[in-house]
PDB file of C-alpha atoms in Angstrom:
ATOM      1  CA  VAL A  90    -128.190  42.328  -5.293  1.00 70.00           C
ATOM      2  CA  ASN A  91    -126.593  45.649  -3.970  1.00 81.00           C
ATOM      3  CA  PHE A  92    -128.340  45.213  -0.736  1.00 82.00           C
ATOM      4  CA  PHE A  93    -126.773  41.814  -0.168  1.00 85.00           C
ATOM      5  CA  HIS A  94    -123.632  42.561  -1.457  1.00 87.00           C
ATOM      6  CA  THR A  95    -123.048  45.454   0.973  1.00 89.00           C
ATOM      7  CA  ARG A  96    -124.144  43.352   3.843  1.00 89.00           C
ATOM      8  CA  ARG A  97    -121.597  40.811   3.301  1.00 89.00           C
ATOM      9  CA  GLU A  98    -119.154  43.665   3.480  1.00 91.00           C
ATOM     10  CA  ASN A  99    -120.060  44.616   6.751  1.00 92.00           C
ATOM     11  CA  LEU A 100    -120.717  41.325   7.850  1.00 93.00           C
ATOM     12  CA  LEU A 101    -116.970  41.022   6.879  1.00 93.00           C
ATOM     13  CA  LYS A 102    -115.251  44.276   8.299  1.00 94.00           C
ATOM     14  CA  GLN A 103    -117.144  43.328  11.722  1.00 94.00           C
ATOM     15  CA  TYR A 104    -115.512  39.799  11.719  1.00 94.00           C
ATOM     16  CA  GLU A 105    -112.454  40.984  10.735  1.00 94.00           C
ATOM     17  CA  GLU A 106    -112.546  43.745  13.456  1.00 94.00           C
ATOM     18  CA  LEU A 107    -113.617  41.082  16.319  1.00 95.00           C
ATOM     19  CA  LEU A 108    -110.877  38.956  14.660  1.00 94.00           C
ATOM     20  CA  THR A 109    -108.320  41.964  15.523  1.00 94.00           C
ATOM     21  CA  LYS A 110    -110.417  42.669  18.863  1.00 95.00           C
ATOM     22  CA  LYS A 111    -109.509  38.663  19.440  1.00 94.00           C
ATOM     23  CA  LYS A 112    -105.860  38.841  19.175  1.00 95.00           C
ATOM     24  CA  GLU A 113    -105.480  41.918  21.010  1.00 95.00           C
ATOM     25  CA  ALA A 114    -107.195  40.533  24.216  1.00 95.00           C
ATOM     26  CA  GLU A 115    -105.067  37.524  23.572  1.00 94.00           C
ATOM     27  CA  ALA A 116    -102.115  39.246  23.552  1.00 94.00           C
ATOM     28  CA  LYS A 117    -102.970  41.338  26.373  1.00 95.00           C
ATOM     29  CA  TYR A 118    -103.829  38.246  28.597  1.00 94.00           C
ATOM     30  CA  LEU A 119    -100.515  37.008  27.777  1.00 93.00           C
ATOM     31  CA  GLU A 120     -98.919  40.277  29.135  1.00 91.00           C
ATOM     32  CA  LEU A 121    -100.696  39.884  32.619  1.00 91.00           C
ATOM     33  CA  GLN A 122     -99.804  36.295  32.950  1.00 89.00           C
ATOM     34  CA  GLU A 123     -96.311  37.148  32.483  1.00 88.00           C
ATOM     35  CA  LYS A 124     -96.710  40.144  34.850  1.00 87.00           C
ATOM     36  CA  ILE A 125     -98.348  37.580  37.688  1.00 87.00           C
ATOM     37  CA  LYS A 126     -95.489  35.379  37.281  1.00 85.00           C
ATOM     38  CA  ASN A 127     -93.253  38.167  38.325  1.00 88.00           C
ATOM     39  CA  LEU A 128     -95.454  39.051  40.776  1.00 90.00           C
ATOM     40  CA  LYS A 129     -95.190  35.735  42.384  1.00 87.00           C
ATOM     41  CA  SER A 130     -91.018  35.650  41.634  1.00 87.00           C
ATOM     42  CA  GLU A 131     -90.504  39.478  43.506  1.00 89.00           C
ATOM     43  CA  ALA A 132     -93.143  38.545  46.336  1.00 91.00           C
ATOM     44  CA  GLU A 133     -90.894  35.461  47.043  1.00 91.00           C
ATOM     45  CA  ARG A 134     -88.051  37.601  46.833  1.00 92.00           C
ATOM     46  CA  ILE A 135     -89.279  39.936  49.419  1.00 93.00           C
ATOM     47  CA  TYR A 136     -90.218  37.253  51.655  1.00 94.00           C
ATOM     48  CA  GLN A 137     -86.790  35.297  51.364  1.00 95.00           C
ATOM     49  CA  SER A 138     -85.029  39.148  52.413  1.00 94.00           C
ATOM     50  CA  TYR A 139     -86.957  39.213  55.240  1.00 95.00           C
ATOM     51  CA  ILE A 140     -86.230  36.057  56.996  1.00 95.00           C
ATOM     52  CA  GLU A 141     -82.468  36.657  55.908  1.00 96.00           C
ATOM     53  CA  LEU A 142     -82.965  39.773  58.036  1.00 96.00           C
ATOM     54  CA  GLY A 143     -84.967  38.076  60.836  1.00 96.00           C
ATOM     55  CA  MET A 144     -82.180  35.542  61.052  1.00 96.00           C
ATOM     56  CA  ARG A 145     -79.689  38.333  61.139  1.00 96.00           C
ATOM     57  CA  GLU A 146     -81.659  40.068  63.647  1.00 96.00           C
ATOM     58  CA  ARG A 147     -81.737  36.966  65.976  1.00 96.00           C
ATOM     59  CA  GLU A 148     -78.346  36.610  65.754  1.00 96.00           C
ATOM     60  CA  ARG A 149     -77.188  39.813  67.093  1.00 97.00           C
ATOM     61  CA  ILE A 150     -79.803  39.757  69.807  1.00 97.00           C
ATOM     62  CA  ILE A 151     -78.528  36.343  71.036  1.00 97.00           C
ATOM     63  CA  GLU A 152     -75.345  37.424  70.399  1.00 97.00           C
ATOM     64  CA  GLU A 153     -76.211  40.867  72.398  1.00 96.00           C
ATOM     65  CA  ALA A 154     -77.353  38.748  75.265  1.00 97.00           C
ATOM     66  CA  LYS A 155     -74.572  36.595  75.294  1.00 97.00           C
ATOM     67  CA  LEU A 156     -72.557  39.655  76.070  1.00 97.00           C
ATOM     68  CA  GLN A 157     -74.762  41.009  78.993  1.00 97.00           C
ATOM     69  CA  ALA A 158     -74.781  37.934  80.453  1.00 97.00           C
ATOM     70  CA  GLU A 159     -71.143  37.800  80.438  1.00 96.00           C
ATOM     71  CA  ARG A 160     -71.061  41.075  81.672  1.00 97.00           C
ATOM     72  CA  ILE A 161     -73.685  40.010  84.601  1.00 97.00           C
ATOM     73  CA  LYS A 162     -71.472  37.074  85.174  1.00 97.00           C
ATOM     74  CA  GLU A 163     -68.284  39.218  85.409  1.00 96.00           C
ATOM     75  CA  GLN A 164     -70.287  42.083  87.726  1.00 97.00           C
ATOM     76  CA  ALA A 165     -71.311  39.438  89.790  1.00 97.00           C
ATOM     77  CA  GLN A 166     -68.015  37.714  90.663  1.00 97.00           C
ATOM     78  CA  ILE A 167     -66.865  41.031  91.227  1.00 97.00           C
ATOM     79  CA  TYR A 168     -69.555  41.726  93.828  1.00 97.00           C
ATOM     80  CA  ILE A 169     -69.063  38.311  95.722  1.00 97.00           C
ATOM     81  CA  ALA A 170     -64.966  38.780  95.869  1.00 97.00           C
ATOM     82  CA  GLN A 171     -65.785  42.120  97.311  1.00 97.00           C
ATOM     83  CA  GLU A 172     -68.078  41.035 100.088  1.00 97.00           C
ATOM     84  CA  ILE A 173     -66.315  38.082 100.653  1.00 96.00           C
ATOM     85  CA  GLU A 174     -63.041  40.530 101.187  1.00 93.00           C
ATOM     86  CA  LYS A 175     -65.543  42.445 103.438  1.00 94.00           C
ATOM     87  CA  ALA A 176     -66.468  39.616 105.151  1.00 94.00           C
ATOM     88  CA  LYS A 177     -62.912  38.496 106.084  1.00 90.00           C
ATOM     89  CA  GLU A 178     -62.167  41.761 107.049  1.00 90.00           C
ATOM     90  CA  LEU A 179     -64.844  42.248 109.348  1.00 91.00           C
ATOM     91  CA  LEU A 180     -64.495  38.610 110.780  1.00 90.00           C
ATOM     92  CA  LYS A 181     -60.753  39.406 111.637  1.00 89.00           C
ATOM     93  CA  TYR A 182     -61.546  42.692 113.132  1.00 91.00           C
ATOM     94  CA  GLU A 183     -64.279  40.908 115.060  1.00 93.00           C
ATOM     95  CA  LEU A 184     -61.535  38.418 116.446  1.00 90.00           C
ATOM     96  CA  ALA A 185     -58.657  41.109 116.850  1.00 91.00           C
ATOM     97  CA  GLU A 186     -61.315  43.094 119.136  1.00 93.00           C
ATOM     98  CA  GLU A 187     -62.625  39.796 120.910  1.00 93.00           C
ATOM     99  CA  SER A 188     -58.971  38.405 121.384  1.00 91.00           C
ATOM    100  CA  VAL A 189     -58.067  41.617 122.529  1.00 93.00           C
ATOM    101  CA  LYS A 190     -61.185  41.993 124.443  1.00 93.00           C
ATOM    102  CA  LEU A 191     -60.477  38.537 126.184  1.00 94.00           C
ATOM    103  CA  ALA A 192     -56.612  39.081 127.456  1.00 93.00           C
ATOM    104  CA  GLU A 193     -57.445  42.549 128.831  1.00 93.00           C
ATOM    105  CA  GLU A 194     -60.038  40.303 131.195  1.00 94.00           C
ATOM    106  CA  ILE A 195     -57.229  37.939 131.837  1.00 94.00           C
ATOM    107  CA  LEU A 196     -55.164  40.534 132.572  1.00 92.00           C
ATOM    108  CA  ARG A 197     -57.432  42.549 134.615  1.00 91.00           C
ATOM    109  CA  LYS A 198     -58.023  39.567 136.699  1.00 92.00           C
ATOM    110  CA  SER A 199     -54.408  38.154 137.084  1.00 93.00           C
ATOM    111  CA  ILE A 200     -52.180  40.939 137.032  1.00 93.00           C
ATOM    112  CA  THR A 201     -50.152  41.291 140.754  1.00 94.00           C
ATOM    113  CA  PRO A 202     -48.730  44.295 142.590  1.00 93.00           C
ATOM    114  CA  GLU A 203     -45.895  42.472 142.034  1.00 94.00           C
ATOM    115  CA  ASP A 204     -46.488  42.551 138.170  1.00 94.00           C
ATOM    116  CA  GLN A 205     -46.915  46.515 138.148  1.00 94.00           C
ATOM    117  CA  ARG A 206     -44.031  47.636 139.795  1.00 94.00           C
ATOM    118  CA  ARG A 207     -41.966  44.716 137.546  1.00 95.00           C
ATOM    119  CA  LEU A 208     -43.509  46.737 134.149  1.00 94.00           C
ATOM    120  CA  VAL A 209     -42.812  49.989 135.870  1.00 94.00           C
ATOM    121  CA  LYS A 210     -39.028  48.812 136.471  1.00 94.00           C
ATOM    122  CA  ASN A 211     -38.995  47.741 133.050  1.00 93.00           C
ATOM    123  CA  PHE A 212     -40.566  50.772 131.384  1.00 94.00           C
ATOM    124  CA  ILE A 213     -38.132  52.954 133.404  1.00 93.00           C
ATOM    125  CA  GLU A 214     -35.190  50.751 131.676  1.00 92.00           C
ATOM    126  CA  GLN A 215     -36.159  51.262 128.525  1.00 91.00           C
ATOM    127  CA  LEU A 216     -36.357  55.070 128.632  1.00 90.00           C
ATOM    128  CA  LYS A 217     -33.014  54.901 129.755  1.00 87.00           C
ATOM    129  CA  GLY A 218     -31.646  53.087 126.545  1.00 77.00           C
ATOM    130  CA  ARG A 219     -33.718  55.513 124.485  1.00 72.00           C
ATOM    131  CA  SER A 220     -33.328  59.342 123.231  1.00 63.00           C
ATOM    132  CA  LEU A 221     -35.547  61.757 121.984  1.00 58.00           C
ATOM    133  CA  ASN A 222     -34.845  61.463 118.690  1.00 50.00           C
TER     134      ASN A 222
ATOM    135  CA  MET B 224     -56.439  78.392 120.654  1.00 66.00           C
ATOM    136  CA  ARG B 225     -57.339  81.747 120.501  1.00 81.00           C
ATOM    137  CA  ALA B 226     -58.094  81.639 124.520  1.00 84.00           C
ATOM    138  CA  LEU B 227     -54.098  80.724 124.559  1.00 86.00           C
ATOM    139  CA  ALA B 228     -52.720  83.154 122.507  1.00 90.00           C
ATOM    140  CA  VAL B 229     -54.763  86.218 124.181  1.00 92.00           C
ATOM    141  CA  ALA B 230     -53.425  84.351 127.752  1.00 93.00           C
ATOM    142  CA  LEU B 231     -49.979  84.750 126.267  1.00 94.00           C
ATOM    143  CA  LYS B 232     -50.040  87.690 125.624  1.00 95.00           C
ATOM    144  CA  TYR B 233     -50.900  88.911 128.930  1.00 95.00           C
ATOM    145  CA  ALA B 234     -49.490  86.294 130.856  1.00 95.00           C
ATOM    146  CA  LYS B 235     -46.162  87.218 129.047  1.00 95.00           C
ATOM    147  CA  GLY B 236     -46.803  91.205 130.165  1.00 95.00           C
ATOM    148  CA  LEU B 237     -47.158  90.331 133.890  1.00 95.00           C
ATOM    149  CA  PHE B 238     -43.941  87.864 133.347  1.00 96.00           C
ATOM    150  CA  ILE B 239     -41.584  90.244 131.642  1.00 96.00           C
ATOM    151  CA  ALA B 240     -42.937  93.109 134.912  1.00 95.00           C
ATOM    152  CA  ALA B 241     -42.739  90.585 137.290  1.00 95.00           C
ATOM    153  CA  LYS B 242     -39.060  89.294 136.115  1.00 94.00           C
ATOM    154  CA  GLU B 243     -37.720  93.247 136.088  1.00 95.00           C
ATOM    155  CA  LEU B 244     -39.269  93.395 139.544  1.00 94.00           C
ATOM    156  CA  ASN B 245     -37.436  90.026 140.305  1.00 94.00           C
ATOM    157  CA  LYS B 246     -40.596  88.805 141.637  1.00 94.00           C
ATOM    158  CA  VAL B 247     -41.387  85.819 139.439  1.00 93.00           C
ATOM    159  CA  LYS B 248     -41.885  83.374 142.049  1.00 92.00           C
ATOM    160  CA  ASP B 249     -43.825  85.873 144.692  1.00 94.00           C
ATOM    161  CA  LEU B 250     -45.978  86.939 141.701  1.00 95.00           C
ATOM    162  CA  GLY B 251     -47.009  83.582 139.933  1.00 94.00           C
ATOM    163  CA  GLU B 252     -47.958  81.990 143.499  1.00 94.00           C
ATOM    164  CA  GLU B 253     -49.793  85.096 144.217  1.00 94.00           C
ATOM    165  CA  LEU B 254     -51.799  85.049 140.610  1.00 94.00           C
ATOM    166  CA  ARG B 255     -52.527  81.133 141.406  1.00 94.00           C
ATOM    167  CA  SER B 256     -53.356  81.958 144.895  1.00 94.00           C
ATOM    168  CA  PHE B 257     -56.053  84.410 144.092  1.00 93.00           C
ATOM    169  CA  LEU B 258     -57.226  81.874 141.252  1.00 94.00           C
ATOM    170  CA  ASN B 259     -57.982  79.156 143.308  1.00 94.00           C
ATOM    171  CA  PHE B 260     -59.767  81.725 145.825  1.00 92.00           C
ATOM    172  CA  LEU B 261     -62.136  82.867 142.847  1.00 92.00           C
ATOM    173  CA  LYS B 262     -62.808  79.220 141.675  1.00 93.00           C
ATOM    174  CA  GLU B 263     -63.825  78.932 145.687  1.00 93.00           C
ATOM    175  CA  ASN B 264     -66.062  81.582 145.693  1.00 91.00           C
ATOM    176  CA  LYS B 265     -67.725  80.612 142.190  1.00 92.00           C
ATOM    177  CA  GLU B 266     -70.401  83.181 142.180  1.00 92.00           C
ATOM    178  CA  VAL B 267     -67.575  85.927 142.597  1.00 90.00           C
ATOM    179  CA  LEU B 268     -65.681  84.216 139.432  1.00 92.00           C
ATOM    180  CA  GLN B 269     -69.019  84.194 137.550  1.00 92.00           C
ATOM    181  CA  VAL B 270     -70.112  88.029 138.203  1.00 92.00           C
ATOM    182  CA  LEU B 271     -66.452  89.003 137.020  1.00 92.00           C
ATOM    183  CA  GLN B 272     -66.677  86.652 133.736  1.00 92.00           C
ATOM    184  CA  SER B 273     -70.158  87.711 133.096  1.00 91.00           C
ATOM    185  CA  PRO B 274     -70.325  90.090 129.726  1.00 90.00           C
ATOM    186  CA  VAL B 275     -73.745  91.401 131.391  1.00 91.00           C
ATOM    187  CA  TYR B 276     -71.689  93.358 134.217  1.00 91.00           C
ATOM    188  CA  PRO B 277     -69.940  96.365 132.882  1.00 91.00           C
ATOM    189  CA  PRO B 278     -66.219  96.893 133.977  1.00 92.00           C
ATOM    190  CA  GLU B 279     -66.998  99.664 136.511  1.00 93.00           C
ATOM    191  CA  ILE B 280     -69.005  97.640 138.542  1.00 93.00           C
ATOM    192  CA  LYS B 281     -65.901  94.791 138.054  1.00 93.00           C
ATOM    193  CA  LEU B 282     -63.686  96.952 139.410  1.00 94.00           C
ATOM    194  CA  GLU B 283     -65.991  97.923 142.346  1.00 93.00           C
ATOM    195  CA  ILE B 284     -65.937  94.136 143.226  1.00 92.00           C
ATOM    196  CA  LEU B 285     -62.321  93.965 143.114  1.00 92.00           C
ATOM    197  CA  LYS B 286     -61.837  96.827 145.453  1.00 90.00           C
ATOM    198  CA  GLU B 287     -63.835  95.293 147.948  1.00 89.00           C
ATOM    199  CA  ILE B 288     -61.958  91.690 147.437  1.00 89.00           C
ATOM    200  CA  VAL B 289     -58.832  93.501 147.886  1.00 87.00           C
ATOM    201  CA  LYS B 290     -59.652  94.541 151.460  1.00 84.00           C
ATOM    202  CA  VAL B 291     -60.348  90.647 152.611  1.00 84.00           C
ATOM    203  CA  TYR B 292     -57.716  89.455 150.273  1.00 83.00           C
ATOM    204  CA  GLN B 293     -54.276  90.722 150.585  1.00 84.00           C
ATOM    205  CA  LEU B 294     -53.585  91.569 146.613  1.00 88.00           C
ATOM    206  CA  SER B 295     -49.934  92.891 146.257  1.00 92.00           C
ATOM    207  CA  PRO B 296     -50.394  96.157 144.465  1.00 92.00           C
ATOM    208  CA  GLU B 297     -49.127  94.434 141.111  1.00 94.00           C
ATOM    209  CA  ILE B 298     -51.562  91.896 140.772  1.00 94.00           C
ATOM    210  CA  GLU B 299     -54.260  94.328 141.703  1.00 94.00           C
ATOM    211  CA  LYS B 300     -53.715  96.331 139.214  1.00 95.00           C
ATOM    212  CA  PHE B 301     -52.962  93.159 136.491  1.00 95.00           C
ATOM    213  CA  MET B 302     -56.556  92.173 137.756  1.00 95.00           C
ATOM    214  CA  SER B 303     -57.580  95.183 136.998  1.00 94.00           C
ATOM    215  CA  LEU B 304     -56.405  95.502 133.953  1.00 95.00           C
ATOM    216  CA  LEU B 305     -58.130  92.532 132.504  1.00 95.00           C
ATOM    217  CA  ILE B 306     -61.512  93.658 133.757  1.00 94.00           C
ATOM    218  CA  GLU B 307     -60.851  96.238 131.801  1.00 93.00           C
ATOM    219  CA  ARG B 308     -60.037  94.919 128.594  1.00 93.00           C
ATOM    220  CA  ARG B 309     -62.770  92.044 129.509  1.00 91.00           C
ATOM    221  CA  ARG B 310     -60.012  89.537 129.190  1.00 93.00           C
ATOM    222  CA  ILE B 311     -61.198  88.403 132.996  1.00 92.00           C
ATOM    223  CA  GLN B 312     -63.083  85.157 131.421  1.00 92.00           C
ATOM    224  CA  TYR B 313     -59.314  83.988 130.455  1.00 94.00           C
ATOM    225  CA  ILE B 314     -57.751  84.297 133.755  1.00 94.00           C
ATOM    226  CA  GLU B 315     -56.969  80.376 133.932  1.00 94.00           C
ATOM    227  CA  GLU B 316     -55.306  80.415 131.113  1.00 95.00           C
ATOM    228  CA  ILE B 317     -53.278  83.051 131.917  1.00 96.00           C
ATOM    229  CA  VAL B 318     -52.314  81.727 135.061  1.00 96.00           C
ATOM    230  CA  PHE B 319     -51.827  78.426 132.966  1.00 93.00           C
ATOM    231  CA  MET B 320     -49.289  80.483 130.656  1.00 94.00           C
ATOM    232  CA  TYR B 321     -47.304  82.230 133.434  1.00 95.00           C
ATOM    233  CA  GLN B 322     -46.626  78.940 134.971  1.00 93.00           C
ATOM    234  CA  VAL B 323     -45.482  77.717 131.020  1.00 91.00           C
ATOM    235  CA  LEU B 324     -42.907  80.912 130.940  1.00 94.00           C
ATOM    236  CA  TRP B 325     -42.046  80.151 134.442  1.00 93.00           C
ATOM    237  CA  ASP B 326     -41.064  76.476 134.135  1.00 92.00           C
ATOM    238  CA  GLU B 327     -39.471  77.620 130.785  1.00 89.00           C
ATOM    239  CA  GLU B 328     -37.631  80.443 132.556  1.00 90.00           C
ATOM    240  CA  GLU B 329     -36.337  77.488 135.138  1.00 89.00           C
ATOM    241  CA  GLY B 330     -35.916  75.087 132.759  1.00 91.00           C
ATOM    242  CA  ILE B 331     -38.616  72.878 134.200  1.00 93.00           C
ATOM    243  CA  ALA B 332     -40.684  70.193 132.186  1.00 92.00           C
ATOM    244  CA  ARG B 333     -44.253  69.525 133.956  1.00 93.00           C
ATOM    245  CA  GLY B 334     -46.507  66.734 132.639  1.00 94.00           C
ATOM    246  CA  GLU B 335     -48.269  63.726 134.117  1.00 96.00           C
ATOM    247  CA  VAL B 336     -48.046  60.299 134.522  1.00 97.00           C
ATOM    248  CA  TYR B 337     -50.346  57.842 134.039  1.00 97.00           C
ATOM    249  CA  SER B 338     -50.571  54.520 135.931  1.00 96.00           C
ATOM    250  CA  PRO B 339     -52.926  51.907 137.002  1.00 94.00           C
ATOM    251  CA  TYR B 340     -51.473  51.751 140.232  1.00 92.00           C
ATOM    252  CA  PRO B 341     -50.103  53.732 143.052  1.00 93.00           C
ATOM    253  CA  LEU B 342     -46.862  54.891 141.838  1.00 94.00           C
ATOM    254  CA  SER B 343     -44.597  54.958 145.180  1.00 94.00           C
ATOM    255  CA  GLU B 344     -42.219  58.040 145.487  1.00 94.00           C
ATOM    256  CA  GLU B 345     -39.589  56.282 144.449  1.00 95.00           C
ATOM    257  CA  GLU B 346     -40.918  54.924 141.191  1.00 95.00           C
ATOM    258  CA  LYS B 347     -41.962  58.344 140.377  1.00 96.00           C
ATOM    259  CA  ARG B 348     -38.550  60.321 140.915  1.00 95.00           C
ATOM    260  CA  ASP B 349     -36.658  57.292 138.901  1.00 94.00           C
ATOM    261  CA  LEU B 350     -38.842  58.063 136.168  1.00 95.00           C
ATOM    262  CA  GLU B 351     -38.722  61.795 136.706  1.00 95.00           C
ATOM    263  CA  ASP B 352     -35.158  61.175 136.649  1.00 94.00           C
ATOM    264  CA  VAL B 353     -34.479  59.359 133.654  1.00 94.00           C
ATOM    265  CA  LEU B 354     -36.665  62.255 131.400  1.00 94.00           C
ATOM    266  CA  GLN B 355     -34.944  64.724 133.085  1.00 93.00           C
ATOM    267  CA  LYS B 356     -31.745  63.234 131.123  1.00 91.00           C
ATOM    268  CA  GLN B 357     -33.669  63.106 127.856  1.00 89.00           C
ATOM    269  CA  LEU B 358     -34.840  66.831 128.089  1.00 90.00           C
ATOM    270  CA  ASN B 359     -32.211  68.193 129.788  1.00 90.00           C
ATOM    271  CA  LYS B 360     -34.860  70.060 132.237  1.00 92.00           C
ATOM    272  CA  GLN B 361     -35.971  69.347 135.988  1.00 93.00           C
ATOM    273  CA  VAL B 362     -39.047  67.269 135.109  1.00 95.00           C
ATOM    274  CA  LEU B 363     -42.090  67.287 137.464  1.00 95.00           C
ATOM    275  CA  LEU B 364     -44.703  64.590 137.300  1.00 96.00           C
ATOM    276  CA  GLU B 365     -48.408  64.651 138.165  1.00 96.00           C
ATOM    277  CA  VAL B 366     -49.673  61.424 139.429  1.00 96.00           C
ATOM    278  CA  LYS B 367     -52.974  60.429 137.659  1.00 96.00           C
ATOM    279  CA  HIS B 368     -54.950  57.043 138.293  1.00 96.00           C
ATOM    280  CA  ALA B 369     -55.348  54.672 135.020  1.00 95.00           C
ATOM    281  CA  PRO B 370     -56.712  51.896 135.470  1.00 93.00           C
ATOM    282  CA  GLU B 371     -57.867  51.225 131.701  1.00 93.00           C
ATOM    283  CA  LEU B 372     -54.266  51.121 130.891  1.00 95.00           C
ATOM    284  CA  LEU B 373     -54.155  47.837 132.536  1.00 94.00           C
ATOM    285  CA  GLY B 374     -50.344  48.099 133.582  1.00 94.00           C
ATOM    286  CA  GLY B 375     -47.290  49.920 132.589  1.00 94.00           C
ATOM    287  CA  LEU B 376     -46.945  53.621 132.346  1.00 96.00           C
ATOM    288  CA  LYS B 377     -48.007  56.469 130.184  1.00 97.00           C
ATOM    289  CA  VAL B 378     -45.990  59.475 130.089  1.00 97.00           C
ATOM    290  CA  LYS B 379     -47.061  62.973 128.658  1.00 96.00           C
ATOM    291  CA  ILE B 380     -44.808  66.103 128.867  1.00 93.00           C
ATOM    292  CA  GLY B 381     -45.899  68.585 126.405  1.00 87.00           C
ATOM    293  CA  ASP B 382     -45.972  67.315 122.776  1.00 88.00           C
ATOM    294  CA  TYR B 383     -43.825  64.205 124.013  1.00 91.00           C
ATOM    295  CA  VAL B 384     -45.821  61.036 124.577  1.00 94.00           C
ATOM    296  CA  TRP B 385     -44.405  57.655 126.028  1.00 94.00           C
ATOM    297  CA  ASP B 386     -46.415  54.800 126.443  1.00 95.00           C
ATOM    298  CA  GLY B 387     -45.681  51.976 127.934  1.00 93.00           C
ATOM    299  CA  SER B 388     -48.504  50.829 129.218  1.00 95.00           C
ATOM    300  CA  LEU B 389     -50.337  47.224 128.751  1.00 95.00           C
ATOM    301  CA  LYS B 390     -53.327  48.581 126.791  1.00 95.00           C
ATOM    302  CA  SER B 391     -51.294  50.423 124.300  1.00 95.00           C
ATOM    303  CA  GLN B 392     -49.764  47.012 123.728  1.00 93.00           C
ATOM    304  CA  LEU B 393     -52.700  45.150 123.381  1.00 94.00           C
ATOM    305  CA  GLU B 394     -53.673  47.904 120.751  1.00 93.00           C
ATOM    306  CA  LYS B 395     -50.987  46.735 118.560  1.00 93.00           C
ATOM    307  CA  PHE B 396     -51.044  43.380 118.878  1.00 90.00           C
ATOM    308  CA  LYS B 397     -54.855  44.428 117.445  1.00 91.00           C
ATOM    309  CA  GLU B 398     -53.608  45.858 114.857  1.00 91.00           C
ATOM    310  CA  ILE B 399     -51.217  43.230 113.906  1.00 89.00           C
ATOM    311  CA  ILE B 400     -54.169  41.004 113.915  1.00 86.00           C
ATOM    312  CA  ILE B 401     -56.385  43.311 111.790  1.00 85.00           C
ATOM    313  CA  LYS B 402     -53.951  43.871 109.024  1.00 84.00           C
ATOM    314  CA  GLY B 403     -52.951  40.166 109.410  1.00 75.00           C
ATOM    315  CA  VAL B 404     -49.169  40.444 109.702  1.00 56.00           C
TER     316      VAL B 404
END
């Protein structure tokens, strides 16, 4: 009788221990489940912040590129204006050179000794009307 | 520039001495004539101006020249001085500066008139007369042929320039086109 009594008590004790462990395991399970749920939302938050960062960076790069493009455009316009000015100057110079060359050729061919004498006379007359100062 | 400064120093020395002796014209003409003689005898001039030969040899050569070329004692002495002081290489500049001093003394302004056609004596004289009135000096012009001027004249006297050439007018015309006035 005593044997059975002791055995029954042991089994009861074991059952209660197992019951406690089961409760503990269930509590642990709930705790872990909660943690997993938080991990997901944390991952979501990080993901969202990276997306926002990426968007901002994209905007910045686009803005920078726009400014750069504007600068290049302005420089190109200045360069074009300078080149046009240079070409104009060169054209004017060449035009002047050619005009004078042509005038020289015409004069050389057409000037007569009579013209020469008249030019000398005019020069002397002009000198008469001039003073050194 | 240094050559002219050195030349002026020696020319002035000779000019002052010539004035004291009342021989400005004689010595000036003799010096110019002697320079022409040396230029005609280039070898002699080269030896006299060469730094290779010592002054003693050059003085011997000068003595030999004097035997043939009747130099006045003043010019002979002056030439000896130039040889001794190694200034004979500036002989041309010295003659030029002597002429400048002489002209200054006489109130003469020498210059050049550049012309593309042969100027008549009358035209040259007219030009000299009108410039004489401006400068208050007797003007003596040397005519130089300058076909590049096309027409008209250009006159240079010392630092003064009067440019009435067609060439210069064309140059002004060119400037106007370039400046776009």
